[in-house]
PDB file of N, CA and C in Angstrom:
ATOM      1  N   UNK P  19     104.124 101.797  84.877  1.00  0.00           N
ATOM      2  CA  UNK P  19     102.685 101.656  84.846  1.00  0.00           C
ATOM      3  C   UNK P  19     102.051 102.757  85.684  1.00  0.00           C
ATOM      4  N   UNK P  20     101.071 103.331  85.354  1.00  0.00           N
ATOM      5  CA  UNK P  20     100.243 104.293  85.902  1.00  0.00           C
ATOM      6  C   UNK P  20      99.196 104.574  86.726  1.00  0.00           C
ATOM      7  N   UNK P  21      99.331 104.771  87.788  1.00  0.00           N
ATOM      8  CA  UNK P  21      98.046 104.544  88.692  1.00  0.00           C
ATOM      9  C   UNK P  21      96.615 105.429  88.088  1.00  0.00           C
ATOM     10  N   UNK P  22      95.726 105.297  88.031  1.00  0.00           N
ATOM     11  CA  UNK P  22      94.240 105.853  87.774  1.00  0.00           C
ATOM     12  C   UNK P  22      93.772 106.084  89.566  1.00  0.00           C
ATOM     13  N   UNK P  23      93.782 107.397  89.517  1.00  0.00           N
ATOM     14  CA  UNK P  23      92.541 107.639  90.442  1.00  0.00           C
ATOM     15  C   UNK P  23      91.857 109.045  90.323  1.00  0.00           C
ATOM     16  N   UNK P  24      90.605 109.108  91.305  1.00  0.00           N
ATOM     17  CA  UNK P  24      89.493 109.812  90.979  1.00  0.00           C
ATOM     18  C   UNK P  24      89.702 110.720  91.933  1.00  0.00           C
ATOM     19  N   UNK P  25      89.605 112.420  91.431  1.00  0.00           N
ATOM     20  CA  UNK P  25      89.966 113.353  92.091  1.00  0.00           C
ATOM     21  C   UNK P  25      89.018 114.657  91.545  1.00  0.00           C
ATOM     22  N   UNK P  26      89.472 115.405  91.814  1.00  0.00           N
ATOM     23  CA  UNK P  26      88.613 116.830  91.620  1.00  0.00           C
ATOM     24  C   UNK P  26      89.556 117.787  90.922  1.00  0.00           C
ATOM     25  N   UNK P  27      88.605 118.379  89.897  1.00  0.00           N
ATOM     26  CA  UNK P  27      89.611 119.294  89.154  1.00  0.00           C
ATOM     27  C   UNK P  27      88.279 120.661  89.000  1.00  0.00           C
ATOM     28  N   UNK P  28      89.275 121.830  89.723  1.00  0.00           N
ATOM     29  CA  UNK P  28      88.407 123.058  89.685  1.00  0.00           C
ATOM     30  C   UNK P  28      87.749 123.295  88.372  1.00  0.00           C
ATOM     31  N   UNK P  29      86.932 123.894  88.715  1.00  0.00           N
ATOM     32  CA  UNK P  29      85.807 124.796  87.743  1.00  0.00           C
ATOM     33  C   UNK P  29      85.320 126.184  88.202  1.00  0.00           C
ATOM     34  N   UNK P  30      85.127 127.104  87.411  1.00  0.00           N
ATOM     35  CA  UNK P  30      83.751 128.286  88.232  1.00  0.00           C
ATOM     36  C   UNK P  30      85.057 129.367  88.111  1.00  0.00           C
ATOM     37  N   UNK P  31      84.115 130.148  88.592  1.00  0.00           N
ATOM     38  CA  UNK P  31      84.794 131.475  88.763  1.00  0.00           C
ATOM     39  C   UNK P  31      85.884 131.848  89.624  1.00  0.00           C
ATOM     40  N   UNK P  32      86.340 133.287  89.529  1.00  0.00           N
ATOM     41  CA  UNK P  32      87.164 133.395  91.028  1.00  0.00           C
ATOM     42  C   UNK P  32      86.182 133.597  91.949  1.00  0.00           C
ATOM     43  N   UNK P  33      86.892 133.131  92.858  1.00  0.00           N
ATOM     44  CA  UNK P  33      86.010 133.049  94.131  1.00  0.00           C
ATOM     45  C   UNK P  33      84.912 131.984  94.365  1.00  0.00           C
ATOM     46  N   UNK P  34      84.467 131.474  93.362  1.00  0.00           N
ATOM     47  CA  UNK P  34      83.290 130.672  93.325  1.00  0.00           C
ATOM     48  C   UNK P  34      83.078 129.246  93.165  1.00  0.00           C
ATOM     49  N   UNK P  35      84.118 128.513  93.467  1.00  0.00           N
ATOM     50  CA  UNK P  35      84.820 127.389  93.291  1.00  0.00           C
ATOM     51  C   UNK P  35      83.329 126.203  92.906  1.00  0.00           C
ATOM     52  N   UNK P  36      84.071 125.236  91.877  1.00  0.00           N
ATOM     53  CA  UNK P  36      82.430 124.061  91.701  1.00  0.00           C
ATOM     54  C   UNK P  36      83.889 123.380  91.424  1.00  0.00           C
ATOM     55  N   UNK P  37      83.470 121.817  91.785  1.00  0.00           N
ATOM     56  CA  UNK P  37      84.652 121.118  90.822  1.00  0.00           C
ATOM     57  C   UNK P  37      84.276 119.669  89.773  1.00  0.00           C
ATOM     58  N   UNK P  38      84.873 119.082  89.381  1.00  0.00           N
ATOM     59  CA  UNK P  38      84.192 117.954  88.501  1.00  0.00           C
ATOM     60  C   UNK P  38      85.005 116.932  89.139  1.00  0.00           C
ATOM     61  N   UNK P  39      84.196 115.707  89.112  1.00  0.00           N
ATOM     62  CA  UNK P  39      84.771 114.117  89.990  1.00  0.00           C
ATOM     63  C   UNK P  39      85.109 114.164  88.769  1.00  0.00           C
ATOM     64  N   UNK P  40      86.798 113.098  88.488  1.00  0.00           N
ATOM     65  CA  UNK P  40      87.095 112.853  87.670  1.00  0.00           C
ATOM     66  C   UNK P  40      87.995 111.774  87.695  1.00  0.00           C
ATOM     67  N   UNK P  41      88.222 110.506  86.642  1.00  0.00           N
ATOM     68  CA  UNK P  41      88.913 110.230  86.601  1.00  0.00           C
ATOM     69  C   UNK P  41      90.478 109.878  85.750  1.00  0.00           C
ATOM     70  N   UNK P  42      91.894 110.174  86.381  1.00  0.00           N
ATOM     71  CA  UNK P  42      92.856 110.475  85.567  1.00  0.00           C
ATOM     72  C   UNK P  42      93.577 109.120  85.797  1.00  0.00           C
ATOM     73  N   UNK P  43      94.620 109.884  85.128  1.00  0.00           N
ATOM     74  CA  UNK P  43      95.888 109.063  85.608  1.00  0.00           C
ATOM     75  C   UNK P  43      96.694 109.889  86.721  1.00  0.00           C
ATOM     76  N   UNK P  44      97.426 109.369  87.554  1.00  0.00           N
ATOM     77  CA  UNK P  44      97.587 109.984  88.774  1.00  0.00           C
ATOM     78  C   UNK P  44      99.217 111.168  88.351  1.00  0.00           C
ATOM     79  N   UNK P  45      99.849 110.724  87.479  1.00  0.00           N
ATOM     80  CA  UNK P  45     100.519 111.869  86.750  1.00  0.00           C
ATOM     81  C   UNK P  45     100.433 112.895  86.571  1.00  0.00           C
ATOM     82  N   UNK P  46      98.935 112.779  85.642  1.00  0.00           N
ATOM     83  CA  UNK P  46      98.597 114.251  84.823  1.00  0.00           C
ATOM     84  C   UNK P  46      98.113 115.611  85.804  1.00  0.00           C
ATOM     85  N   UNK P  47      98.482 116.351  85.273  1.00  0.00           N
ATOM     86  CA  UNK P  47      98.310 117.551  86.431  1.00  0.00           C
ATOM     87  C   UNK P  47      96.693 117.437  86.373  1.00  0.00           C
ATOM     88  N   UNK P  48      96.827 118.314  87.511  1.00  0.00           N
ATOM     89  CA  UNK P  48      94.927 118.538  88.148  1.00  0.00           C
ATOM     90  C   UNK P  48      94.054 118.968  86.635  1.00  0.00           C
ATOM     91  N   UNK P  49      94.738 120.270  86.472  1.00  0.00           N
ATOM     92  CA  UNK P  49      93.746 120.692  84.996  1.00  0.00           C
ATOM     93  C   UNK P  49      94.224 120.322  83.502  1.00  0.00           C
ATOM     94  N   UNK P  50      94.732 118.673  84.043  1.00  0.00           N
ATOM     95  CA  UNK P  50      95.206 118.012  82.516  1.00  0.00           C
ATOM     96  C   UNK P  50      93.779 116.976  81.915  1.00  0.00           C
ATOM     97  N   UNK P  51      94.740 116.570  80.926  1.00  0.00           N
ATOM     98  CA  UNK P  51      93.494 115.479  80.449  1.00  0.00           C
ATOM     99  C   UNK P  51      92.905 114.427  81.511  1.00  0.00           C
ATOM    100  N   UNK P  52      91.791 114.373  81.071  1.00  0.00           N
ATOM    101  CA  UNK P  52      91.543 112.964  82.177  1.00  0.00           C
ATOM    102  C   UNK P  52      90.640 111.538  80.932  1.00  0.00           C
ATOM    103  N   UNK P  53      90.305 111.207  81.805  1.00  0.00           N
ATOM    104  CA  UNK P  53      89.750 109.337  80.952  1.00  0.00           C
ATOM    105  C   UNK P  53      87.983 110.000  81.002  1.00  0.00           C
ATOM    106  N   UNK P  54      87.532 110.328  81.925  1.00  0.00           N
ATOM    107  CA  UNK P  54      86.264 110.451  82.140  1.00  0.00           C
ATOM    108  C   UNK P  54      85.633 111.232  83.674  1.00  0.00           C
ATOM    109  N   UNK P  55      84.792 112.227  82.768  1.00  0.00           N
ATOM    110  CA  UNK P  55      84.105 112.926  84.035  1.00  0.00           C
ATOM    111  C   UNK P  55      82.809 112.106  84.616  1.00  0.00           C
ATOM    112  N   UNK P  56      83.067 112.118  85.856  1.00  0.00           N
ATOM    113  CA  UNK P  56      81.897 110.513  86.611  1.00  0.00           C
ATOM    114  C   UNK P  56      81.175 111.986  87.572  1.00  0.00           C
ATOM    115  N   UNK P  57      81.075 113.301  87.667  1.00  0.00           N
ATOM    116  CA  UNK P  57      80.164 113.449  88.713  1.00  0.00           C
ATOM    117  C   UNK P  57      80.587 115.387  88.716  1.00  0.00           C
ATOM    118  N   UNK P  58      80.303 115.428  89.873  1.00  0.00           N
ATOM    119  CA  UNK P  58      80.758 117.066  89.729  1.00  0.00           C
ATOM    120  C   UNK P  58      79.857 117.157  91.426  1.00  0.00           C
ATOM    121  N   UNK P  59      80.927 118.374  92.063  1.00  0.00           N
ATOM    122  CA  UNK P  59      80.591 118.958  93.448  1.00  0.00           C
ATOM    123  C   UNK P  59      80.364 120.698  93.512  1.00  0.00           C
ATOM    124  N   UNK P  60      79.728 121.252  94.244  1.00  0.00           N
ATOM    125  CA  UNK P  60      79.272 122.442  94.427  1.00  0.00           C
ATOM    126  C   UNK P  60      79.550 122.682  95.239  1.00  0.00           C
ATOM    127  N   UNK P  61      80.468 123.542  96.151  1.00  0.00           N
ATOM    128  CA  UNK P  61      80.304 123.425  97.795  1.00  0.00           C
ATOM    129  C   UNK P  61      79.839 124.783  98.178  1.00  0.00           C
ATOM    130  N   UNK P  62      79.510 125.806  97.186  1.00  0.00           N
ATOM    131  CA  UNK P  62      78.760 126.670  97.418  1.00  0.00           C
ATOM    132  C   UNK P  62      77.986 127.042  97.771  1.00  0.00           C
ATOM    133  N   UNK P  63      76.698 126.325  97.387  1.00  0.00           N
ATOM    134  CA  UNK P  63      75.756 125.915  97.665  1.00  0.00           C
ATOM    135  C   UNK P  63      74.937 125.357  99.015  1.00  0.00           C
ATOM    136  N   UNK P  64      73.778 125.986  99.748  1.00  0.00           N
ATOM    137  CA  UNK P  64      73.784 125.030 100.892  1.00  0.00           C
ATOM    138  C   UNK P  64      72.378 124.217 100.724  1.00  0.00           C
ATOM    139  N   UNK P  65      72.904 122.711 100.942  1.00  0.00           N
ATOM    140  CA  UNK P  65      73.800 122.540 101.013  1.00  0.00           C
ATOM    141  C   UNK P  65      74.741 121.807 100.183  1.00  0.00           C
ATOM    142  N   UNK P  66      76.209 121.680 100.277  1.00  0.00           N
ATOM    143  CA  UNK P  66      76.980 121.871  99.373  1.00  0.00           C
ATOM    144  C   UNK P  66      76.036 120.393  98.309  1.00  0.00           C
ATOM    145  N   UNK P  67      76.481 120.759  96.861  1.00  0.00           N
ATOM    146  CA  UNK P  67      75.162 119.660  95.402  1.00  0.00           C
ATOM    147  C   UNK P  67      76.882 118.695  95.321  1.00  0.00           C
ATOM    148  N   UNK P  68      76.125 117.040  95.677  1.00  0.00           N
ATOM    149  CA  UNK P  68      77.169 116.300  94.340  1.00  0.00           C
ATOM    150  C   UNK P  68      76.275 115.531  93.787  1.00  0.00           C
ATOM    151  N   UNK P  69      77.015 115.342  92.537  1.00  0.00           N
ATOM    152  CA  UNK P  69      76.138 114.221  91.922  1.00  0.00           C
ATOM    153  C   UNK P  69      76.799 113.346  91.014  1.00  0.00           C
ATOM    154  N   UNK P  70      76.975 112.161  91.483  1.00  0.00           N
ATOM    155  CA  UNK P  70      78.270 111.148  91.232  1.00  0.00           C
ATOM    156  C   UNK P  70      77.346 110.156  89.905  1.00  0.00           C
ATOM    157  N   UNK P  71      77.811 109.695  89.210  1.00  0.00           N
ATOM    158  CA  UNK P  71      77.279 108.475  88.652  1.00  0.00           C
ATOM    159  C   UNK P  71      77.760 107.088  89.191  1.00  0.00           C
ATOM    160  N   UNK P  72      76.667 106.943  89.976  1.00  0.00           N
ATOM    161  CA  UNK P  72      77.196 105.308  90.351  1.00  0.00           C
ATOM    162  C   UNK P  72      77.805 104.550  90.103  1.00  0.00           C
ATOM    163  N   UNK P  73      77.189 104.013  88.652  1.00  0.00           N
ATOM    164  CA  UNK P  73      77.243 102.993  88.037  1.00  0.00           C
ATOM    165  C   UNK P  73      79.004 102.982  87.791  1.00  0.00           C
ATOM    166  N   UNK P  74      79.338 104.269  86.739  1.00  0.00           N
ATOM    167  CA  UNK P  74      80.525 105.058  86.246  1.00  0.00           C
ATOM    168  C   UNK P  74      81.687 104.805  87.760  1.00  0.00           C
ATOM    169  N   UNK P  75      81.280 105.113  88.810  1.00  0.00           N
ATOM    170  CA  UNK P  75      82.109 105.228  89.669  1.00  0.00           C
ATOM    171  C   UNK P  75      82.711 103.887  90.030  1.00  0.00           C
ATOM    172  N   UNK P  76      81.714 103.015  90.067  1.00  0.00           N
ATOM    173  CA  UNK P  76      81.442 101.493  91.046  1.00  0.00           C
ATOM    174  C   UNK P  76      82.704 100.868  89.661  1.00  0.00           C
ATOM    175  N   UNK P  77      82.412 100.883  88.231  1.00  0.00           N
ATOM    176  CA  UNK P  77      83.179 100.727  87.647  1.00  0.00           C
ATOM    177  C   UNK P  77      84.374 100.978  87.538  1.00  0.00           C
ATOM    178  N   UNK P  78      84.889 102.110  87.546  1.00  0.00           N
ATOM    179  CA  UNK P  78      86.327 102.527  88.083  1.00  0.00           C
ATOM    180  C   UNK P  78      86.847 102.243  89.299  1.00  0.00           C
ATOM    181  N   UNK P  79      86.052 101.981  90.403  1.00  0.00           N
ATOM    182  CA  UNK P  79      86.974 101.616  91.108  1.00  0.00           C
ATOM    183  C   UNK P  79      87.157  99.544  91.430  1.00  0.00           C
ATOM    184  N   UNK P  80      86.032  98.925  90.589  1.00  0.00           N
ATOM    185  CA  UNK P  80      86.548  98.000  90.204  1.00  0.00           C
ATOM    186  C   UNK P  80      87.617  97.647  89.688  1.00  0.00           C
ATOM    187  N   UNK P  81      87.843  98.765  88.797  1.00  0.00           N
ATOM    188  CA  UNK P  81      88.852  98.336  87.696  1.00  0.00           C
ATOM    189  C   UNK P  81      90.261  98.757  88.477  1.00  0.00           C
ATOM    190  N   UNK P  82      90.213  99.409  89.405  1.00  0.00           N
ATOM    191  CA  UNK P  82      91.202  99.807  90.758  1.00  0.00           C
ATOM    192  C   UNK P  82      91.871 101.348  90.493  1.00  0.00           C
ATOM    193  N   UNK P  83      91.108 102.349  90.121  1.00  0.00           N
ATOM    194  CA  UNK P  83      90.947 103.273  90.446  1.00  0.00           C
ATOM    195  C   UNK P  83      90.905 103.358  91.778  1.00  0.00           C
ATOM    196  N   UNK P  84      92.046 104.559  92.431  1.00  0.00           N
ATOM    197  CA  UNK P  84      92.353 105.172  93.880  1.00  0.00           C
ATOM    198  C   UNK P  84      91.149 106.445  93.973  1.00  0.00           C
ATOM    199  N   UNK P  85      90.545 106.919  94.652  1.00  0.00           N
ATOM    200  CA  UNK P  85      89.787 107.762  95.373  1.00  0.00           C
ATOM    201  C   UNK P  85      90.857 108.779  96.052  1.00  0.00           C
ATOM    202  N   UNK P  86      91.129 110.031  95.790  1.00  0.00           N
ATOM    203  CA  UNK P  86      91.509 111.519  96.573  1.00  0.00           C
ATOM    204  C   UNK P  86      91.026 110.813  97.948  1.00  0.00           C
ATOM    205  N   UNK P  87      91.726 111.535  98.825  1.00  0.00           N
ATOM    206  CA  UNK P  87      90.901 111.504 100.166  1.00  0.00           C
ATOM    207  C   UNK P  87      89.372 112.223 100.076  1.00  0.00           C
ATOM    208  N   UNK P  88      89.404 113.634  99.466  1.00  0.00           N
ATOM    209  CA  UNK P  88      88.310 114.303  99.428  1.00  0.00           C
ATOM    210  C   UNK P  88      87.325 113.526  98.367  1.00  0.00           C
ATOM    211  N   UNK P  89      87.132 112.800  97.345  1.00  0.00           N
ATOM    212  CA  UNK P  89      86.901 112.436  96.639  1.00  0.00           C
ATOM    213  C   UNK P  89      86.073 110.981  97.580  1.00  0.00           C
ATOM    214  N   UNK P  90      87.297 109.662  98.534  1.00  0.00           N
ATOM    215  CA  UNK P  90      86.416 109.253  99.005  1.00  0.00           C
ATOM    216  C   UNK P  90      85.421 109.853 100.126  1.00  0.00           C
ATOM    217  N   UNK P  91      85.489 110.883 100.127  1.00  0.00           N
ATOM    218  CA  UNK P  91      84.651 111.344 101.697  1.00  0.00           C
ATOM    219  C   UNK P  91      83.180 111.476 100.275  1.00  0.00           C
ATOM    220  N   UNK P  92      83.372 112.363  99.064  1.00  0.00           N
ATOM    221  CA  UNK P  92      82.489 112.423  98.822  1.00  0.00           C
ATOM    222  C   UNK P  92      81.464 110.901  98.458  1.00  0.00           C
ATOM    223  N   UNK P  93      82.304 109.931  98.172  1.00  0.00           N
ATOM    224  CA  UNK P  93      81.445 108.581  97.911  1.00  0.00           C
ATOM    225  C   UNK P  93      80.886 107.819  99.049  1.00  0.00           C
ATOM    226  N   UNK P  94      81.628 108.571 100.152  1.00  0.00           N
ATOM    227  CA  UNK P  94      80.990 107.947 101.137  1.00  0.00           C
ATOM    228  C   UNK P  94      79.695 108.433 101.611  1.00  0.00           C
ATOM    229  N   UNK P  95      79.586 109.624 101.559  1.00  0.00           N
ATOM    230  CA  UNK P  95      78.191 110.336 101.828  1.00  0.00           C
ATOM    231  C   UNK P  95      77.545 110.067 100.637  1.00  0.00           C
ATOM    232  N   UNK P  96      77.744 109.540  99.337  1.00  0.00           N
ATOM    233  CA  UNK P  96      76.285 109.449  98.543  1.00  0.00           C
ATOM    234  C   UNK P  96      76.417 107.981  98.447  1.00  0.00           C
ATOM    235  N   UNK P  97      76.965 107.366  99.669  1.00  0.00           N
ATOM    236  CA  UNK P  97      76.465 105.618  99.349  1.00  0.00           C
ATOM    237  C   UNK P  97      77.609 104.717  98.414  1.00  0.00           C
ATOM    238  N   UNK P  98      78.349 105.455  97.956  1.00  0.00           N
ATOM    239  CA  UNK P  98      78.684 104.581  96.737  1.00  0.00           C
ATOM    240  C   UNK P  98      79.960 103.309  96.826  1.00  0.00           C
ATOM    241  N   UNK P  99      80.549 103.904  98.177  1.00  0.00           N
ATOM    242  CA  UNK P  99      81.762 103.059  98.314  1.00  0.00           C
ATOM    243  C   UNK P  99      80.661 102.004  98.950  1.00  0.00           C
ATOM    244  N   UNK P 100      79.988 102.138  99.914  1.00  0.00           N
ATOM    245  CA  UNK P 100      79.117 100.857 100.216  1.00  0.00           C
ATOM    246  C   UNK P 100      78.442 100.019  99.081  1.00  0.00           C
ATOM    247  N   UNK P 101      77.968 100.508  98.023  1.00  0.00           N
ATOM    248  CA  UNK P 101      77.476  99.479  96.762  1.00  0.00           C
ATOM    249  C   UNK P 101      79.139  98.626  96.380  1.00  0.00           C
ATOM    250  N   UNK P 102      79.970  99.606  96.118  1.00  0.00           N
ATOM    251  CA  UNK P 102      81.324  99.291  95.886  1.00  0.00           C
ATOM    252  C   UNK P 102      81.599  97.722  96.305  1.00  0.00           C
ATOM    253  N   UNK P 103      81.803  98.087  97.675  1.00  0.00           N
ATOM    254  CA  UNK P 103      82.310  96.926  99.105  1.00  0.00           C
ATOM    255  C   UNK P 103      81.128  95.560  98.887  1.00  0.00           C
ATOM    256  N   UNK P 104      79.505  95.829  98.711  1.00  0.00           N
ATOM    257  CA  UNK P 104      78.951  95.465  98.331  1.00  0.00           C
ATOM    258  C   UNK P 104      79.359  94.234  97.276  1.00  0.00           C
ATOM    259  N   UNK P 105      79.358  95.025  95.767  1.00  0.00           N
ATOM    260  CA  UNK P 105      79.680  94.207  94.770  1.00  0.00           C
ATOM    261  C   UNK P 105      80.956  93.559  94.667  1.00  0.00           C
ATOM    262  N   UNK P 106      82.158  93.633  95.251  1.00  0.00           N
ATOM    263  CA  UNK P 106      83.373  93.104  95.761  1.00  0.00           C
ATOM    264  C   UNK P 106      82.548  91.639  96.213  1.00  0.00           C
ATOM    265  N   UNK P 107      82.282  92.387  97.315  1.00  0.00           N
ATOM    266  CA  UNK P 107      81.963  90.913  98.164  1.00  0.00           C
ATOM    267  C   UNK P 107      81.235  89.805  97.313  1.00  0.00           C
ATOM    268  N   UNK P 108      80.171  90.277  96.474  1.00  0.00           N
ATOM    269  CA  UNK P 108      79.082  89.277  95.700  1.00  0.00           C
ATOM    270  C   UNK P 108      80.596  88.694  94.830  1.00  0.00           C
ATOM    271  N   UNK P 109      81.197  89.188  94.078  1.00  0.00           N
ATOM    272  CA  UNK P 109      82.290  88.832  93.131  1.00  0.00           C
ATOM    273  C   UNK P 109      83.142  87.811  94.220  1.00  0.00           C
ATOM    274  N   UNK P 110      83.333  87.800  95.112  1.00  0.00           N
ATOM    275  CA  UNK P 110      84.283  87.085  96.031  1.00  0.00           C
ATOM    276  C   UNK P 110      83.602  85.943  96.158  1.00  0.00           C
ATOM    277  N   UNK P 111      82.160  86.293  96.817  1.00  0.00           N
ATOM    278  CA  UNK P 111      81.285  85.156  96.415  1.00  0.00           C
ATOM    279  C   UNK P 111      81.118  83.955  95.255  1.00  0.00           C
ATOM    280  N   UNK P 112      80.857  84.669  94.625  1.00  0.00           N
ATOM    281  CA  UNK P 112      80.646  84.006  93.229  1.00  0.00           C
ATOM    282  C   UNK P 112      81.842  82.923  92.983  1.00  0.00           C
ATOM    283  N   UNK P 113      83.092  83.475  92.780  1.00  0.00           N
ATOM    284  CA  UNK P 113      84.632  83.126  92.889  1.00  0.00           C
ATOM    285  C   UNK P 113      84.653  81.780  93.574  1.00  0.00           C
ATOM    286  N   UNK P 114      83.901  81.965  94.935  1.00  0.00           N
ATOM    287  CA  UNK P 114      84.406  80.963  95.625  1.00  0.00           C
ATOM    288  C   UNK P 114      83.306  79.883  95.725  1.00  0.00           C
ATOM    289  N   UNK P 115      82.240  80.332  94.942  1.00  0.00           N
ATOM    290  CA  UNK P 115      81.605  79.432  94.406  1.00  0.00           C
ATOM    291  C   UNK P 115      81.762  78.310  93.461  1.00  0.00           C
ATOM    292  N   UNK P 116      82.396  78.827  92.671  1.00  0.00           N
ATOM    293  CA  UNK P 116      82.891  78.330  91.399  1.00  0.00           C
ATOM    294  C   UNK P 116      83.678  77.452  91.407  1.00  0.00           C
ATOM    295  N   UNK P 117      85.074  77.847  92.284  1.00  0.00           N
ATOM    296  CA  UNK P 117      86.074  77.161  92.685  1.00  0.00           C
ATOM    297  C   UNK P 117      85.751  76.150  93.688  1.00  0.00           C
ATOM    298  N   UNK P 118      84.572  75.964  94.611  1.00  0.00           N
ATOM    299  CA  UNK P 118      83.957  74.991  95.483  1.00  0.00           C
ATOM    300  C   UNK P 118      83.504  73.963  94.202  1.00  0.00           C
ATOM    301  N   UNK P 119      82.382  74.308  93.099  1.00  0.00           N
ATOM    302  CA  UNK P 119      81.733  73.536  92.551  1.00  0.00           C
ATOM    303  C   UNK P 119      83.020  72.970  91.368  1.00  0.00           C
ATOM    304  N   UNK P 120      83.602  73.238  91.039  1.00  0.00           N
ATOM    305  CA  UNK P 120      84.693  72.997  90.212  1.00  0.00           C
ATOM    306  C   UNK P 120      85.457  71.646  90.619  1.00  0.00           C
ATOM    307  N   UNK P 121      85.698  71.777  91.785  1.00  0.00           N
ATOM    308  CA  UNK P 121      86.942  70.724  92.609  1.00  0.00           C
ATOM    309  C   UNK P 121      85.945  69.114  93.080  1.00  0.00           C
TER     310      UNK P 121
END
C-alpha cells in the first residue's frame, strides 16, 4: 500500500527556481506523475508568493496525506494545518456525539 503525501516538485528556469504543492504517491519520483496540483510557491520573489488551496489541501490531508517537512512549514504560515487540526477536532466531536446519543 502506498503512502500519499504533499511535496514540491520544481518548475522555472535555471537558476530561477518556482515549485508546485503537490500531491503524489510517496514512490513516484519528484518530477513523476502526481494525483493533483493543490498550490504552487515562489521563493524568488520578495516576499517569497504561495498560494495553497485550502479547501484541496484540508481534504488531502483528511484523507491522510503526509506533508514534506518544507511543505508543512508552508501550511503552517498560510493557516491551513490550523483549519486542518480545527476540522479533526469538530469530526471527533461530532463522533462522540453520536456515540453518547446512541447508547
Amino acid at each position: 500500500m502506498s503512502v500519499l503525501r504533499m511535496r514540491l516538485t520544481r518548475t522555472g528556469a535555471k537558476k530561477r527556481p518556482s515549485y508546485r504543492v503537490i500531491v503524489t504517491e510517496s514512490e513516484f519520483p519528484r518530477e513523476g506523475r502526481h494525483v493533483e496540483i493543490i498550490g504552487h510557491y515562489d521563493p524568488m520573489t520578495s516576499p517569497a508568493t504561495v498560494k495553497i488551496d485550502t479547501d484541496a489541501a484540508v481534504r488531502w490531508l483528511r484523507n491522510g496525506a503526509q506533508p514534506s517537512d518544507r511543505v508543512r512549514i508552508l501550511l503552517r504560515h498560510a493557516g491551513i494545518l490550523k483549519a486542518w487540526e480545527e476540522a479533526r477536532l469538530a469530526d471527533k466531536r461530532a463522533a462522540k456525539a453520536a456515540a453518547s446519543q446512541s447508547s
